[in-house]
Structure formats: structure tokens, C-alpha cells
Amino acid sequence: MRTAPLIFTLSLGVANCSPEVPSTDNTGGSPPLGGSGPIGGVPGTGGRASGGTATGGGASGGKATGGGASGGRATGGAGGTTSTAGCGKAPTLTSGTRSIQSSGQSRSFILRIPDNYDNTHPYRLIFAFHWVGGTANDIDGGGSSGYTWSYYGLREQANNSTIFVAPQGISNGWANSGGQDVTFVDDMIKQIEGDLCVDTTQLFALGFSYGGGMTYALACARATVFRAVAVYSGAQLSGCAGGQQPVAYLGIHGISDGTCRIDGGRALRDTFVRNNGCTAQNPPEPTAGSLTHICTKYQGCSAGYPVEWCAFDGGHTPGMVDGGGDDGAKTWTKGEVWKFFTQFQTTTP
């Protein structure tokens, strides 16, 4: 089976996915992307391996081993749990498509509540953002790979331990004009935390391509809200209001990505290498034709704010498989992201 994105077409031009000068204002992001091109996952047989000499690629320095709350509303400190108003309350929200008013518009998202939901247990909350031309339904359903790729493969691994949200972008994208998509996330969080029991030290975001750009925008603008983010094949497409605070960051990118070039992904990563106080380096990346991936944990990062970079020999896909191809059931990316997120666990699922 192939990963969900491969059955859809992106209206995403290569030139429009190049790195931009980081924004320091609050106006949000870029206009919707133009052009058209298939969303790839074609095994990289060419491309540009950045190579570089790693000064400590496999080191685990700065890796948080548990729960230091980076985040905004958390007051419990390391290992602490901060619960929401929804704890102990009979919920009115149910799994399925929900609508909400945000910035004067009716917006929608898909909510997945654990089957065995316990209103006394504070849950992890994960937001998964679709690619341009994709939909919340694609994230929720997992496309042709089905449940094993639902929410980029995290839902199956969570095994009813996590609340998941798949927001729907305006015109199937994340332009974040005037910061409206960041506000949309704020509004969803407020509604969900008011009705469901959430551990506010355990909010996470991830996304691919344009969804990766939106995830990066949240890392910039809401570093005190989200504990960690994972950006697949991203670029600065949805703005970066703020961008000065640390947040745990995982970047995943193909060396031969012809849609969102890897140099743009490196630039996003390096924002949080700096913010997180990590030691700068050129992490190793696989050579073209190797059909492998290399993940590097940065050294020297501030406690609780790790940065990890995974480069793979391939193109524009979130579901690369070593040896070639992409498959939501077999990809290594979903395990890497789940491991990165759950290292901060503060409560027992």
C-alpha cells in the first residue's frame, strides 16, 4: 500500500516552496500556493545529498527523558500534569466532524476521542495538518493505507491513549492570512479543553508539506502551548510570528525533494537549533541512491528542548520506506515521530 498523500494531487509549485526570510510580524503567512505537481514519494535516485561532516550526529545530548513542561499553560513543572476544565465533566463533544466559529468564519475539524475515554484522565492532544489540496478526511482516514496511516500513523500507535484533531484548511491550504489559522487552532484548543480532559503539558502538532509549514508557524507563534512539533518536508509557507522561543522540534525531509527543497527544511530546523540552545552542526545525511535515512539528535540543547533531524534518500513524501517507495504501513517515519512525542509523557496512558 502507498501512503495516503500519493493518491492526491498538490497545487504546489517548487518556486513557491523555497525558504523565505523569517517573518517577525503577526500577519501570518504566504498566499495560497500556485502551480501544480503530484505529491511525490518517488524514491530519490538523484538529488543533492548535503553531506557535511557531523560533529556528533548520534549524540543524545539535550534529550528530555520525561515531561519537563515547556509549555505555556502548564504550571506543574517537570513531571507535572495540568488538567483542563473538561476533567470530571460529562463531555458534549463526540468523535467526528465538528464545526466552530473562528475569525468570523465557520471552520471545521475532525475530532477523535479514545474509545475508552475517561473524564478523570488527562489526555495527550495531537493536531495533524493536511498537505495543500488534502483534507481533514485524508488525515483521519489514512487514505489508501487506512487506519495504519491515520494521523500520519500515530493513531494506531496511540492505542486509545490520545485525543486527535485533524483541522480543515481554507481552500485546502494553510495560508494563515492575518494569523487566522493560528487563531483557528487557539479556538479549537479552547473548545476541546473546555469539554474534554486534556493534559495541557501534552499538546503536539505535526504536518506534511503545507501542513508542515502550518506546524512550523505554530512552533513560532505558540511555543508556550505546544510541547513538541514534527515537520515533514516543510517550508516557511504559513508565516513565523514570533519564532524566538524554544520548542522541541523534529524535522523530516528528503534529500531530493523537488517540491519543498531540503535547504528550506534545514532553515526551519536551524531556527530551533538556535532557540533551543543546541550546538550547531551539519548532521549527516544519506547519499543519493542509498535509499536509507539518517536521524541525528543534536547535542547541547537546553533540557527539555531537543532537536532531531531525519534526512532520507527520497522525494516529497511523509511515508518513506528504506529500500525505496513509500508506504503508510511500513514507513519508519511514524515510529520516529511517536517516539519523539512520547518522550515527554507525564501521565500513564
Tab-separated table of C-alpha atoms in Angstrom:
chain	number	residue	atom	x	y	z
A	1	MET	CA	0.000	0.000	0.000
A	2	ARG	CA	1.135	3.541	-0.688
A	3	THR	CA	0.878	6.427	1.693
A	4	ALA	CA	-2.295	8.445	1.709
A	5	PRO	CA	-0.892	11.573	0.035
A	6	LEU	CA	0.102	9.697	-3.113
A	7	ILE	CA	-3.488	9.373	-4.253
A	8	PHE	CA	-3.946	13.139	-4.326
A	9	THR	CA	-2.570	15.975	-6.438
A	10	LEU	CA	-0.922	19.047	-4.984
A	11	SER	CA	-1.253	22.520	-6.402
A	12	LEU	CA	2.218	23.329	-5.135
A	13	GLY	CA	4.937	24.945	-7.255
A	14	VAL	CA	8.581	24.335	-6.468
A	15	ALA	CA	9.450	28.028	-6.641
A	16	ASN	CA	6.724	28.849	-4.136
A	17	CYS	CA	8.038	26.316	-1.610
A	18	SER	CA	11.505	27.862	-1.321
A	19	PRO	CA	12.693	29.271	2.004
A	20	GLU	CA	11.541	32.760	2.890
A	21	VAL	CA	13.005	35.409	5.123
A	22	PRO	CA	11.566	34.687	8.590
A	23	SER	CA	8.705	36.990	9.470
A	24	THR	CA	8.712	38.859	12.749
A	25	ASP	CA	5.252	40.321	12.444
A	26	ASN	CA	1.851	38.921	13.307
A	27	THR	CA	0.351	38.947	9.861
A	28	GLY	CA	0.559	35.216	9.335
A	29	GLY	CA	1.698	33.549	6.166
A	30	SER	CA	2.027	33.423	2.464
A	31	PRO	CA	-0.807	33.447	-0.057
A	32	PRO	CA	-2.089	30.062	-1.218
A	33	LEU	CA	0.480	28.228	-3.287
A	34	GLY	CA	0.157	28.119	-7.035
A	35	GLY	CA	1.241	25.730	-9.710
A	36	SER	CA	0.567	22.041	-9.771
A	37	GLY	CA	2.522	18.887	-9.298
A	38	PRO	CA	1.988	15.408	-7.963
A	39	ILE	CA	2.846	14.812	-4.380
A	40	GLY	CA	5.708	12.514	-4.655
A	41	GLY	CA	7.383	9.886	-2.646
A	42	VAL	CA	9.331	8.844	-5.690
A	43	PRO	CA	12.458	7.154	-4.405
A	44	GLY	CA	15.368	9.520	-4.731
A	45	THR	CA	17.754	8.304	-7.367
A	46	GLY	CA	19.319	11.697	-7.853
A	47	GLY	CA	19.082	14.792	-5.758
A	48	ARG	CA	21.587	16.553	-3.627
A	49	ALA	CA	22.958	14.963	-0.512
A	50	SER	CA	24.103	17.787	1.675
A	51	GLY	CA	26.546	15.537	3.350
A	52	GLY	CA	28.582	17.592	5.714
A	53	THR	CA	30.776	16.390	8.495
A	54	ALA	CA	28.843	15.649	11.621
A	55	THR	CA	30.436	16.752	14.840
A	56	GLY	CA	28.343	14.413	16.899
A	57	GLY	CA	25.453	13.140	14.891
A	58	GLY	CA	24.247	10.296	17.023
A	59	ALA	CA	24.557	12.033	20.332
A	60	SER	CA	21.529	12.316	22.508
A	61	GLY	CA	22.529	15.464	24.287
A	62	GLY	CA	19.675	17.606	25.368
A	63	LYS	CA	17.124	14.855	25.081
A	64	ALA	CA	14.374	15.226	27.608
A	65	THR	CA	13.600	11.992	29.364
A	66	GLY	CA	10.293	12.992	30.694
A	67	GLY	CA	7.783	15.615	30.902
A	68	GLY	CA	9.521	18.886	31.534
A	69	ALA	CA	6.709	21.176	30.600
A	70	SER	CA	7.790	23.683	28.034
A	71	GLY	CA	4.526	24.862	27.577
A	72	GLY	CA	2.506	27.696	28.105
A	73	ARG	CA	-0.395	26.877	30.336
A	74	ALA	CA	1.492	24.251	32.280
A	75	THR	CA	2.253	25.110	35.860
A	76	GLY	CA	3.110	21.648	37.082
A	77	GLY	CA	6.801	21.794	36.180
A	78	ALA	CA	8.878	18.771	35.319
A	79	GLY	CA	6.806	15.651	35.515
A	80	GLY	CA	3.729	17.652	36.460
A	81	THR	CA	0.297	17.432	34.906
A	82	THR	CA	-2.026	20.356	34.385
A	83	SER	CA	-5.583	19.358	33.601
A	84	THR	CA	-8.372	21.303	31.943
A	85	ALA	CA	-11.907	22.392	32.806
A	86	GLY	CA	-13.211	19.344	30.938
A	87	CYS	CA	-11.772	16.958	33.521
A	88	GLY	CA	-14.533	15.378	35.584
A	89	LYS	CA	-17.180	16.722	33.220
A	90	ALA	CA	-19.607	14.713	31.128
A	91	PRO	CA	-18.446	15.563	27.597
A	92	THR	CA	-20.686	17.051	24.951
A	93	LEU	CA	-18.125	16.659	22.168
A	94	THR	CA	-18.090	13.384	20.271
A	95	SER	CA	-15.806	11.882	17.658
A	96	GLY	CA	-16.472	13.038	14.112
A	97	THR	CA	-16.607	16.258	12.135
A	98	ARG	CA	-17.117	19.371	14.253
A	99	SER	CA	-17.724	22.988	13.287
A	100	ILE	CA	-16.588	26.124	15.086
A	101	GLN	CA	-16.727	29.869	14.533
A	102	SER	CA	-13.281	31.404	14.199
A	103	SER	CA	-12.296	34.859	12.925
A	104	GLY	CA	-15.851	35.385	11.692
A	105	GLN	CA	-15.870	32.189	9.631
A	106	SER	CA	-17.324	28.724	10.050
A	107	ARG	CA	-14.394	26.301	10.239
A	108	SER	CA	-14.356	22.541	10.661
A	109	PHE	CA	-12.182	19.810	12.108
A	110	ILE	CA	-12.374	16.096	12.766
A	111	LEU	CA	-12.084	15.011	16.388
A	112	ARG	CA	-11.129	11.511	17.528
A	113	ILE	CA	-11.729	10.767	21.206
A	114	PRO	CA	-10.407	7.486	22.660
A	115	ASP	CA	-12.975	4.681	22.652
A	116	ASN	CA	-12.474	4.150	26.375
A	117	TYR	CA	-12.468	7.869	27.238
A	118	ASP	CA	-12.187	8.524	30.977
A	119	ASN	CA	-13.111	12.060	32.033
A	120	THR	CA	-10.811	11.845	35.056
A	121	HIS	CA	-7.716	11.080	32.985
A	122	PRO	CA	-5.833	13.995	31.344
A	123	TYR	CA	-5.093	13.015	27.737
A	124	ARG	CA	-2.393	13.908	25.256
A	125	LEU	CA	-3.770	16.113	22.419
A	126	ILE	CA	-2.315	15.930	18.889
A	127	PHE	CA	-3.130	18.189	15.922
A	128	ALA	CA	-2.329	16.792	12.453
A	129	PHE	CA	-2.357	19.170	9.466
A	130	HIS	CA	-3.012	18.086	5.878
A	131	TRP	CA	-0.974	18.999	2.799
A	132	VAL	CA	-2.168	21.508	0.193
A	133	GLY	CA	-5.072	20.019	-1.723
A	134	GLY	CA	-5.538	17.446	1.038
A	135	THR	CA	-8.323	17.370	3.589
A	136	ALA	CA	-9.022	16.576	7.203
A	137	ASN	CA	-10.698	13.393	5.943
A	138	ASP	CA	-7.424	12.305	4.341
A	139	ILE	CA	-5.635	12.714	7.679
A	140	ASP	CA	-8.356	10.927	9.625
A	141	GLY	CA	-8.920	8.070	7.192
A	142	GLY	CA	-5.309	7.390	6.274
A	143	GLY	CA	-6.005	7.263	2.533
A	144	SER	CA	-5.185	4.029	0.750
A	145	SER	CA	-3.150	2.801	3.736
A	146	GLY	CA	-6.177	3.128	6.012
A	147	TYR	CA	-6.045	3.051	9.791
A	148	THR	CA	-2.332	2.281	9.944
A	149	TRP	CA	-1.647	5.732	8.409
A	150	SER	CA	-4.447	7.642	10.183
A	151	TYR	CA	-2.989	10.877	11.623
A	152	TYR	CA	0.336	10.095	9.920
A	153	GLY	CA	0.364	6.705	11.620
A	154	LEU	CA	0.109	7.987	15.180
A	155	ARG	CA	-3.465	6.970	15.921
A	156	GLU	CA	-2.708	3.256	15.719
A	157	GLN	CA	0.368	3.637	17.915
A	158	ALA	CA	-1.571	5.701	20.466
A	159	ASN	CA	-3.952	2.800	21.100
A	160	ASN	CA	-6.692	4.952	22.649
A	161	SER	CA	-4.280	6.992	24.767
A	162	THR	CA	-4.611	10.260	22.835
A	163	ILE	CA	-7.171	12.754	21.540
A	164	PHE	CA	-6.555	13.556	17.858
A	165	VAL	CA	-7.617	16.570	15.803
A	166	ALA	CA	-7.496	16.951	12.010
A	167	PRO	CA	-8.229	20.605	11.143
A	168	GLN	CA	-9.530	21.567	7.701
A	169	GLY	CA	-7.654	24.332	5.900
A	170	ILE	CA	-9.329	27.129	3.944
A	171	SER	CA	-9.296	26.129	0.252
A	172	ASN	CA	-7.437	23.017	1.411
A	173	GLY	CA	-4.377	25.044	2.401
A	174	TRP	CA	-2.785	26.927	5.270
A	175	ALA	CA	-2.140	30.479	4.069
A	176	ASN	CA	-2.714	31.718	7.637
A	177	SER	CA	-3.647	35.150	6.314
A	178	GLY	CA	-3.663	37.643	9.144
A	179	GLY	CA	-2.818	34.784	11.502
A	180	GLN	CA	-6.317	33.327	11.068
A	181	ASP	CA	-5.187	29.700	11.051
A	182	VAL	CA	-3.216	30.139	14.267
A	183	THR	CA	-6.349	31.718	15.767
A	184	PHE	CA	-8.343	28.734	14.477
A	185	VAL	CA	-6.029	26.429	16.428
A	186	ASP	CA	-6.442	28.610	19.527
A	187	ASP	CA	-10.221	28.344	19.197
A	188	MET	CA	-10.152	24.568	18.763
A	189	ILE	CA	-7.935	24.167	21.815
A	190	LYS	CA	-10.269	26.342	23.885
A	191	GLN	CA	-13.328	24.324	22.861
A	192	ILE	CA	-11.688	20.935	23.356
A	193	GLU	CA	-10.061	21.765	26.687
A	194	GLY	CA	-13.319	23.206	27.972
A	195	ASP	CA	-15.162	19.960	27.291
A	196	LEU	CA	-12.598	17.159	27.480
A	197	CYS	CA	-9.917	16.194	29.967
A	198	VAL	CA	-6.573	17.251	28.481
A	199	ASP	CA	-3.079	17.391	29.941
A	200	THR	CA	-2.034	20.895	28.878
A	201	THR	CA	1.645	19.936	29.057
A	202	GLN	CA	0.992	17.370	26.301
A	203	LEU	CA	-0.069	19.250	23.169
A	204	PHE	CA	1.659	18.334	19.903
A	205	ALA	CA	1.434	19.276	16.238
A	206	LEU	CA	2.627	17.669	13.028
A	207	GLY	CA	2.065	18.094	9.328
A	208	PHE	CA	3.411	17.419	5.847
A	209	SER	CA	4.330	19.962	3.155
A	210	TYR	CA	1.895	22.897	3.559
A	211	GLY	CA	0.793	21.191	6.770
A	212	GLY	CA	4.442	21.210	7.791
A	213	GLY	CA	4.530	24.940	7.124
A	214	MET	CA	1.491	25.370	9.374
A	215	THR	CA	3.118	23.247	12.063
A	216	TYR	CA	6.211	25.456	11.864
A	217	ALA	CA	4.009	28.557	12.193
A	218	LEU	CA	2.622	27.110	15.435
A	219	ALA	CA	6.132	26.332	16.674
A	220	CYS	CA	6.964	30.004	16.114
A	221	ALA	CA	3.755	31.562	17.439
A	222	ARG	CA	2.654	29.061	20.091
A	223	ALA	CA	5.867	27.643	21.524
A	224	THR	CA	4.433	28.039	25.015
A	225	VAL	CA	1.362	25.992	24.096
A	226	PHE	CA	2.815	23.045	22.181
A	227	ARG	CA	5.254	20.667	23.839
A	228	ALA	CA	6.782	19.472	20.575
A	229	VAL	CA	6.242	19.553	16.814
A	230	ALA	CA	7.165	17.340	13.864
A	231	VAL	CA	7.576	18.959	10.440
A	232	TYR	CA	7.583	16.660	7.406
A	233	SER	CA	9.048	18.148	4.206
A	234	GLY	CA	8.137	21.668	5.285
A	235	ALA	CA	8.982	25.225	4.284
A	236	GLN	CA	8.073	28.630	5.631
A	237	LEU	CA	4.673	28.881	3.969
A	238	SER	CA	2.345	29.928	6.784
A	239	GLY	CA	4.472	32.584	8.455
A	240	CYS	CA	6.525	32.668	11.615
A	241	ALA	CA	5.096	35.233	14.029
A	242	GLY	CA	7.443	35.271	16.995
A	243	GLY	CA	9.889	32.472	16.372
A	244	GLN	CA	12.177	33.373	19.283
A	245	GLN	CA	11.150	30.806	21.906
A	246	PRO	CA	12.227	27.173	22.241
A	247	VAL	CA	10.068	24.165	21.438
A	248	ALA	CA	11.057	20.525	20.961
A	249	TYR	CA	11.491	20.070	17.198
A	250	LEU	CA	11.696	17.102	14.836
A	251	GLY	CA	12.298	17.713	11.132
A	252	ILE	CA	11.997	15.019	8.434
A	253	HIS	CA	12.992	15.753	4.830
A	254	GLY	CA	14.038	14.033	1.598
A	255	ILE	CA	17.367	14.996	0.050
A	256	SER	CA	15.879	15.006	-3.474
A	257	ASP	CA	12.626	16.774	-2.617
A	258	GLY	CA	11.791	18.776	-5.731
A	259	THR	CA	8.695	20.409	-4.251
A	260	CYS	CA	9.912	21.767	-0.919
A	261	ARG	CA	13.694	21.660	-1.180
A	262	ILE	CA	15.670	20.290	1.733
A	263	ASP	CA	17.582	23.552	2.221
A	264	GLY	CA	14.280	25.106	3.259
A	265	GLY	CA	13.704	22.298	5.754
A	266	ARG	CA	17.169	22.812	7.168
A	267	ALA	CA	16.429	26.513	7.642
A	268	LEU	CA	13.308	25.707	9.663
A	269	ARG	CA	15.273	23.243	11.777
A	270	ASP	CA	18.055	25.742	12.408
A	271	THR	CA	15.582	28.250	13.859
A	272	PHE	CA	15.038	25.839	16.741
A	273	VAL	CA	18.654	24.705	16.917
A	274	ARG	CA	19.286	28.342	17.871
A	275	ASN	CA	16.192	28.836	20.031
A	276	ASN	CA	16.786	25.595	21.916
A	277	GLY	CA	20.426	26.375	22.610
A	278	CYS	CA	21.722	23.347	20.713
A	279	THR	CA	25.257	23.062	19.386
A	280	ALA	CA	25.239	23.935	15.679
A	281	GLN	CA	26.383	21.193	13.320
A	282	ASN	CA	25.940	19.798	9.829
A	283	PRO	CA	24.247	16.487	10.627
A	284	PRO	CA	24.971	13.557	8.318
A	285	GLU	CA	22.531	12.891	5.505
A	286	PRO	CA	22.311	9.815	3.273
A	287	THR	CA	23.830	9.814	-0.169
A	288	ALA	CA	21.698	9.729	-3.282
A	289	GLY	CA	20.967	6.155	-4.287
A	290	SER	CA	21.416	4.744	-0.778
A	291	LEU	CA	17.637	4.556	-0.184
A	292	THR	CA	18.221	4.929	3.539
A	293	HIS	CA	17.604	7.519	6.241
A	294	ILE	CA	19.749	9.052	8.982
A	295	CYS	CA	18.329	10.604	12.162
A	296	THR	CA	20.513	12.877	14.279
A	297	LYS	CA	19.858	14.121	17.805
A	298	TYR	CA	21.534	17.467	18.373
A	299	GLN	CA	23.895	17.930	21.298
A	300	GLY	CA	23.909	20.676	23.872
A	301	CYS	CA	20.210	21.548	23.711
A	302	SER	CA	18.543	23.128	26.726
A	303	ALA	CA	16.996	20.486	28.974
A	304	GLY	CA	13.567	19.542	27.697
A	305	TYR	CA	14.055	21.126	24.254
A	306	PRO	CA	15.643	18.511	21.977
A	307	VAL	CA	16.058	18.926	18.232
A	308	GLU	CA	16.162	15.902	15.930
A	309	TRP	CA	16.749	15.860	12.167
A	310	CYS	CA	15.917	12.890	9.933
A	311	ALA	CA	17.057	13.092	6.318
A	312	PHE	CA	16.186	10.367	3.834
A	313	ASP	CA	17.113	9.486	0.285
A	314	GLY	CA	13.824	10.269	-1.399
A	315	GLY	CA	11.473	12.944	-2.607
A	316	HIS	CA	8.387	14.770	-1.346
A	317	THR	CA	6.650	12.252	0.890
A	318	PRO	CA	5.889	11.771	4.590
A	319	GLY	CA	5.972	7.972	4.412
A	320	MET	CA	9.353	6.939	3.029
A	321	VAL	CA	10.426	3.314	3.352
A	322	ASP	CA	14.084	2.323	3.453
A	323	GLY	CA	14.930	0.447	0.281
A	324	GLY	CA	12.619	2.614	-1.810
A	325	GLY	CA	8.998	3.583	-2.155
A	326	ASP	CA	6.580	4.921	0.406
A	327	ASP	CA	4.005	3.016	2.409
A	328	GLY	CA	1.924	4.146	5.373
A	329	ALA	CA	2.050	0.650	6.863
A	330	LYS	CA	5.813	0.204	6.584
A	331	THR	CA	7.325	3.678	6.892
A	332	TRP	CA	9.845	4.384	9.635
A	333	THR	CA	8.651	7.999	9.982
A	334	LYS	CA	5.592	7.274	12.120
A	335	GLY	CA	7.609	5.376	14.715
A	336	GLU	CA	10.209	8.125	14.878
A	337	VAL	CA	7.571	10.818	15.444
A	338	TRP	CA	5.708	8.781	18.073
A	339	LYS	CA	8.958	8.125	19.947
A	340	PHE	CA	9.830	11.826	19.812
A	341	PHE	CA	6.444	12.927	21.152
A	342	THR	CA	6.096	10.301	23.860
A	343	GLN	CA	9.489	11.007	25.428
A	344	PHE	CA	7.700	13.912	27.169
A	345	GLN	CA	4.973	11.740	28.641
A	346	THR	CA	3.806	12.898	32.061
A	347	THR	CA	0.858	10.566	32.618
A	348	THR	CA	0.334	6.867	32.115
A	349	PRO	CA	-1.984	6.198	29.122
